[in-house]
Short mmCIF file of C-alpha atoms in Angstrom, two decimals:
data_model
loop_
_atom_site.label_atom_id
_atom_site.label_comp_id
_atom_site.label_asym_id
_atom_site.label_seq_id
_atom_site.Cartn_x
_atom_site.Cartn_y
_atom_site.Cartn_z
CA MET A 1 -1.91 35.09 9.23
CA TYR A 2 -1.10 32.14 11.47
CA ASP A 3 -2.44 28.87 10.11
CA PRO A 4 -1.76 25.70 12.17
CA LEU A 5 -2.43 23.58 9.10
CA TYR A 6 0.85 24.81 7.60
CA PHE A 7 2.74 23.34 10.53
CA LEU A 8 0.69 20.15 10.36
CA VAL A 9 1.59 19.73 6.69
CA ILE A 10 5.29 20.22 7.49
CA PHE A 11 5.04 17.80 10.44
CA MET A 12 3.40 15.13 8.26
CA PHE A 13 6.06 15.59 5.60
CA ILE A 14 8.86 15.09 8.13
CA LEU A 15 7.05 12.12 9.69
CA SER A 16 6.63 10.55 6.25
CA LEU A 17 10.36 10.81 5.65
CA ILE A 18 11.02 9.12 8.99
CA VAL A 19 8.62 6.28 8.19
CA GLN A 20 10.10 5.80 4.73
CA GLY A 21 13.56 5.66 6.27
CA LYS A 22 12.36 3.05 8.75
CA VAL A 23 10.91 0.92 5.95
CA ARG A 24 14.14 1.09 3.94
CA SER A 25 16.22 0.33 7.04
CA ASP A 26 14.18 -2.74 8.01
CA TYR A 27 14.11 -4.02 4.45
CA ARG A 28 17.87 -3.60 4.00
CA LYS A 29 18.54 -5.30 7.33
CA PHE A 30 16.48 -8.40 6.62
CA SER A 31 17.32 -8.54 2.93
CA ARG A 32 20.86 -9.39 4.02
CA VAL A 33 19.68 -12.30 6.19
CA ALA A 34 19.07 -15.56 4.33
CA SER A 35 16.41 -17.90 5.67
CA GLU A 36 17.72 -21.00 7.40
CA ARG A 37 15.71 -23.37 5.23
CA GLY A 38 16.92 -21.69 2.06
CA LEU A 39 13.55 -21.43 0.33
CA ARG A 40 13.40 -18.95 -2.53
CA ALA A 41 10.72 -16.27 -2.44
CA GLU A 42 8.75 -17.82 -5.31
CA GLN A 43 8.78 -21.19 -3.54
CA ALA A 44 7.41 -19.56 -0.39
CA VAL A 45 4.68 -17.95 -2.47
CA GLN A 46 3.74 -21.33 -3.88
CA MET A 47 3.44 -22.72 -0.37
CA VAL A 48 1.03 -19.93 0.56
CA LEU A 49 -1.01 -20.56 -2.58
CA ASP A 50 -1.10 -24.28 -1.82
CA TYR A 51 -2.22 -23.55 1.73
CA TYR A 52 -5.24 -21.65 0.41
CA ASP A 53 -5.90 -24.22 -2.35
CA ILE A 54 -5.19 -21.70 -5.10
CA THR A 55 -4.14 -23.46 -8.30
CA ASP A 56 -4.75 -20.90 -11.05
CA VAL A 57 -2.27 -18.17 -10.12
CA GLU A 58 1.06 -17.93 -11.94
CA ILE A 59 4.24 -16.58 -10.35
CA VAL A 60 6.36 -14.44 -12.67
CA ARG A 61 9.46 -12.26 -12.51
CA VAL A 62 9.17 -8.56 -13.44
CA ALA A 63 11.77 -5.86 -13.93
CA GLY A 64 12.42 -3.11 -11.44
CA ASN A 65 12.62 -2.68 -7.70
CA LEU A 66 9.57 -2.66 -5.39
CA THR A 67 7.39 -3.68 -8.33
CA ASP A 68 5.96 -6.72 -6.56
CA HIS A 69 2.20 -7.04 -6.96
CA PHE A 70 -0.74 -9.36 -7.54
CA ASP A 71 -2.66 -8.74 -10.77
CA PRO A 72 -6.19 -10.20 -10.50
CA ARG A 73 -6.90 -9.52 -14.17
CA LYS A 74 -4.03 -11.70 -15.37
CA ASN A 75 -4.10 -13.88 -12.26
CA ILE A 76 -0.37 -13.52 -11.69
CA ILE A 77 1.87 -12.73 -8.75
CA ALA A 78 4.68 -10.57 -10.10
CA LEU A 79 7.89 -10.55 -8.07
CA SER A 80 10.56 -7.95 -8.69
CA GLU A 81 14.07 -8.93 -9.69
CA PRO A 82 15.56 -8.43 -6.20
CA VAL A 83 12.80 -10.59 -4.67
CA TYR A 84 12.41 -13.39 -7.20
CA GLY A 85 14.97 -16.06 -6.47
CA SER A 86 16.04 -14.48 -3.19
CA THR A 87 16.19 -16.51 0.02
CA SER A 88 16.24 -13.47 2.30
CA ILE A 89 13.71 -12.99 5.08
CA ALA A 90 12.63 -9.64 3.61
CA ALA A 91 12.04 -11.07 0.13
CA ILE A 92 10.04 -13.98 1.50
CA GLY A 93 7.91 -11.65 3.61
CA VAL A 94 7.16 -9.33 0.68
CA ALA A 95 6.45 -12.22 -1.68
CA CYS A 96 4.11 -13.97 0.75
CA HIS A 97 2.28 -10.67 1.26
CA GLU A 98 1.43 -10.64 -2.44
CA ALA A 99 0.22 -14.23 -2.12
CA GLY A 100 -2.01 -12.90 0.66
CA HIS A 101 -3.68 -10.64 -1.91
CA ALA A 102 -4.25 -13.65 -4.16
CA ALA A 103 -5.90 -15.40 -1.22
CA GLN A 104 -8.15 -12.38 -0.68
CA HIS A 105 -9.40 -12.59 -4.26
CA ALA A 106 -9.81 -16.36 -4.10
CA LYS A 107 -11.81 -16.17 -0.87
CA GLY A 108 -13.97 -13.22 -1.92
CA TYR A 109 -12.62 -10.74 0.62
CA VAL A 110 -15.05 -7.80 0.35
CA PRO A 111 -12.71 -4.84 1.10
CA ILE A 112 -10.45 -5.70 -1.83
CA LYS A 113 -13.49 -5.76 -4.14
CA VAL A 114 -14.47 -2.33 -2.83
CA ARG A 115 -10.94 -1.03 -3.32
CA ASN A 116 -10.76 -2.31 -6.88
CA SER A 117 -14.08 -0.67 -7.70
CA LEU A 118 -12.69 2.67 -6.48
CA VAL A 119 -9.59 2.58 -8.68
CA PRO A 120 -11.05 4.46 -11.72
CA ILE A 121 -12.53 7.36 -9.74
CA THR A 122 -9.41 7.53 -7.57
CA GLN A 123 -7.19 7.89 -10.62
CA ILE A 124 -9.39 10.73 -11.85
CA GLY A 125 -9.43 12.33 -8.41
CA SER A 126 -5.67 12.25 -7.93
CA PHE A 127 -5.10 13.71 -11.41
CA LEU A 128 -7.91 16.28 -11.69
CA GLY A 129 -9.15 16.98 -8.17
CA ILE A 130 -6.92 19.86 -7.12
CA PRO A 131 -6.51 21.36 -10.64
CA LEU A 132 -10.32 21.54 -10.92
CA ALA A 133 -10.56 23.23 -7.52
CA ILE A 134 -7.91 25.77 -8.54
CA LEU A 135 -9.72 26.39 -11.84
CA GLY A 136 -12.92 26.92 -9.88
CA VAL A 137 -11.22 29.61 -7.78
CA ILE A 138 -9.81 31.32 -10.89
CA LEU A 139 -13.20 31.28 -12.62
CA ASN A 140 -15.02 32.09 -9.37
CA THR A 141 -17.12 28.96 -9.86
CA PHE A 142 -17.92 27.51 -6.46
CA ASN A 143 -19.45 24.30 -7.83
CA LEU A 144 -16.22 23.51 -9.66
CA VAL A 145 -14.28 23.93 -6.42
CA ILE A 146 -16.62 21.49 -4.67
CA ILE A 147 -16.33 18.97 -7.51
CA GLY A 148 -12.52 19.19 -7.36
CA LEU A 149 -12.41 18.70 -3.60
CA ALA A 150 -14.92 15.84 -3.82
CA LEU A 151 -12.74 14.09 -6.40
CA TYR A 152 -9.68 14.54 -4.19
CA THR A 153 -11.67 13.14 -1.26
CA CYS A 154 -12.00 9.94 -3.28
CA VAL A 155 -8.24 9.52 -2.97
CA ALA A 156 -8.56 9.58 0.84
CA ILE A 157 -11.45 7.10 0.71
CA PHE A 158 -9.39 4.77 -1.47
CA GLN A 159 -6.44 4.96 0.91
CA PHE A 160 -8.74 4.33 3.86
CA VAL A 161 -10.13 1.18 2.23
CA THR A 162 -6.60 0.13 1.27
CA LEU A 163 -5.50 -0.06 4.92
CA PRO A 164 -7.51 -3.15 5.94
CA VAL A 165 -6.72 -4.76 2.58
CA GLU A 166 -2.97 -4.46 3.10
CA LEU A 167 -3.10 -5.42 6.76
CA ASN A 168 -5.24 -8.46 5.99
CA ALA A 169 -2.91 -9.59 3.20
CA SER A 170 0.00 -9.51 5.64
CA LYS A 171 -2.09 -11.31 8.26
CA ARG A 172 -2.91 -14.10 5.80
CA ALA A 173 0.73 -14.39 4.75
CA LEU A 174 2.04 -14.47 8.32
CA ALA A 175 -0.58 -17.03 9.31
CA VAL A 176 0.78 -19.45 6.73
CA ILE A 177 4.38 -18.64 7.65
CA ASN A 178 3.54 -19.36 11.29
CA GLU A 179 1.82 -22.65 10.52
CA THR A 180 4.45 -23.97 8.14
CA ASP A 181 8.20 -24.22 8.16
CA ILE A 182 8.82 -21.48 5.61
CA LEU A 183 10.72 -19.54 8.28
CA THR A 184 11.98 -20.24 11.78
CA ASP A 185 10.45 -18.51 14.80
CA GLU A 186 13.19 -15.89 14.87
CA GLU A 187 12.95 -15.32 11.12
CA ARG A 188 9.17 -14.87 11.36
CA HIS A 189 9.77 -11.93 13.66
CA GLY A 190 11.92 -10.33 10.97
CA ALA A 191 9.33 -10.90 8.25
CA LYS A 192 6.61 -9.43 10.47
CA LYS A 193 8.78 -6.40 11.18
CA VAL A 194 9.29 -5.77 7.46
CA LEU A 195 5.55 -6.05 6.73
CA THR A 196 4.59 -3.91 9.72
CA SER A 197 6.97 -1.16 8.59
CA ALA A 198 5.51 -1.33 5.09
CA ALA A 199 1.99 -1.02 6.51
CA MET A 200 3.01 2.24 8.17
CA THR A 201 3.52 3.79 4.74
CA TYR A 202 -0.17 3.26 3.94
CA ILE A 203 -1.18 4.85 7.24
CA MET A 204 1.07 7.83 6.54
CA ALA A 205 -0.27 8.16 3.00
CA LEU A 206 -3.83 8.37 4.33
CA ALA A 207 -2.90 10.84 7.07
CA THR A 208 -1.00 13.04 4.61
CA THR A 209 -3.89 13.05 2.14
CA LEU A 210 -6.36 14.01 4.88
CA VAL A 211 -4.12 16.89 6.04
CA ASN A 212 -3.72 18.08 2.45
CA LEU A 213 -7.47 17.85 1.93
CA LEU A 214 -8.07 20.01 5.00
CA ARG A 215 -5.45 22.48 3.82
CA PHE A 216 -6.88 22.74 0.31
CA ALA A 217 -10.42 23.09 1.67
CA SER A 218 -9.21 25.85 4.00
CA ILE A 219 -7.56 27.69 1.12
CA PHE A 220 -10.33 27.33 -1.46
CA LEU A 221 -13.39 27.56 0.77
CA GLY A 222 -11.82 29.99 3.22
CA GLY A 223 -11.11 32.38 0.40
CA ARG A 224 -14.76 32.22 -0.63
CA ARG A 225 -15.93 33.11 2.91
CA ARG A 226 -13.67 36.17 2.92
#
């Protein structure tokens, strides 16, 4: 039987690959371009922290690639090995983005508090949501199907809340970059391009989750109607 959701799932998968390719392409391009001033990524982060009068956040190096993050529990900004010590436009953009998250916590930005509060239920939903729904179908237990789909819906809610958090962190970082001499005007365009491409991955993640949610609901609930 023809189901347009199948084609939508395939389309979203292909689109996700295109977006991921775009992100990697932009990052590679600007990771090969050193900033004119020669600031290292961790120095740029410190300038963002100073701009927002944040004095209690430590900048550390962590192993791996794309492992950059701000940890509010430890109050640290962790920069990955390729980013820490790098003077590239891409590294500075990524590092300053993480400093933007630190600024959000320092200034009491509400969406990031909401997102953090959703982390536990989201982890449960991503791990157990669909398996519970499948188990409900096997056992012919409708309530279990609903619980599974509701848990998986929490993943979509988390991703929806994540969007403004990530966009705002980039906005805060770029605001400081624009008002200081971390990067030149031309270099700022490159940093913005890297962060904009990265933001697209969050949009695609949300869209993909919503399509999957519709597909799973169609399968599990549609089967019950038949």
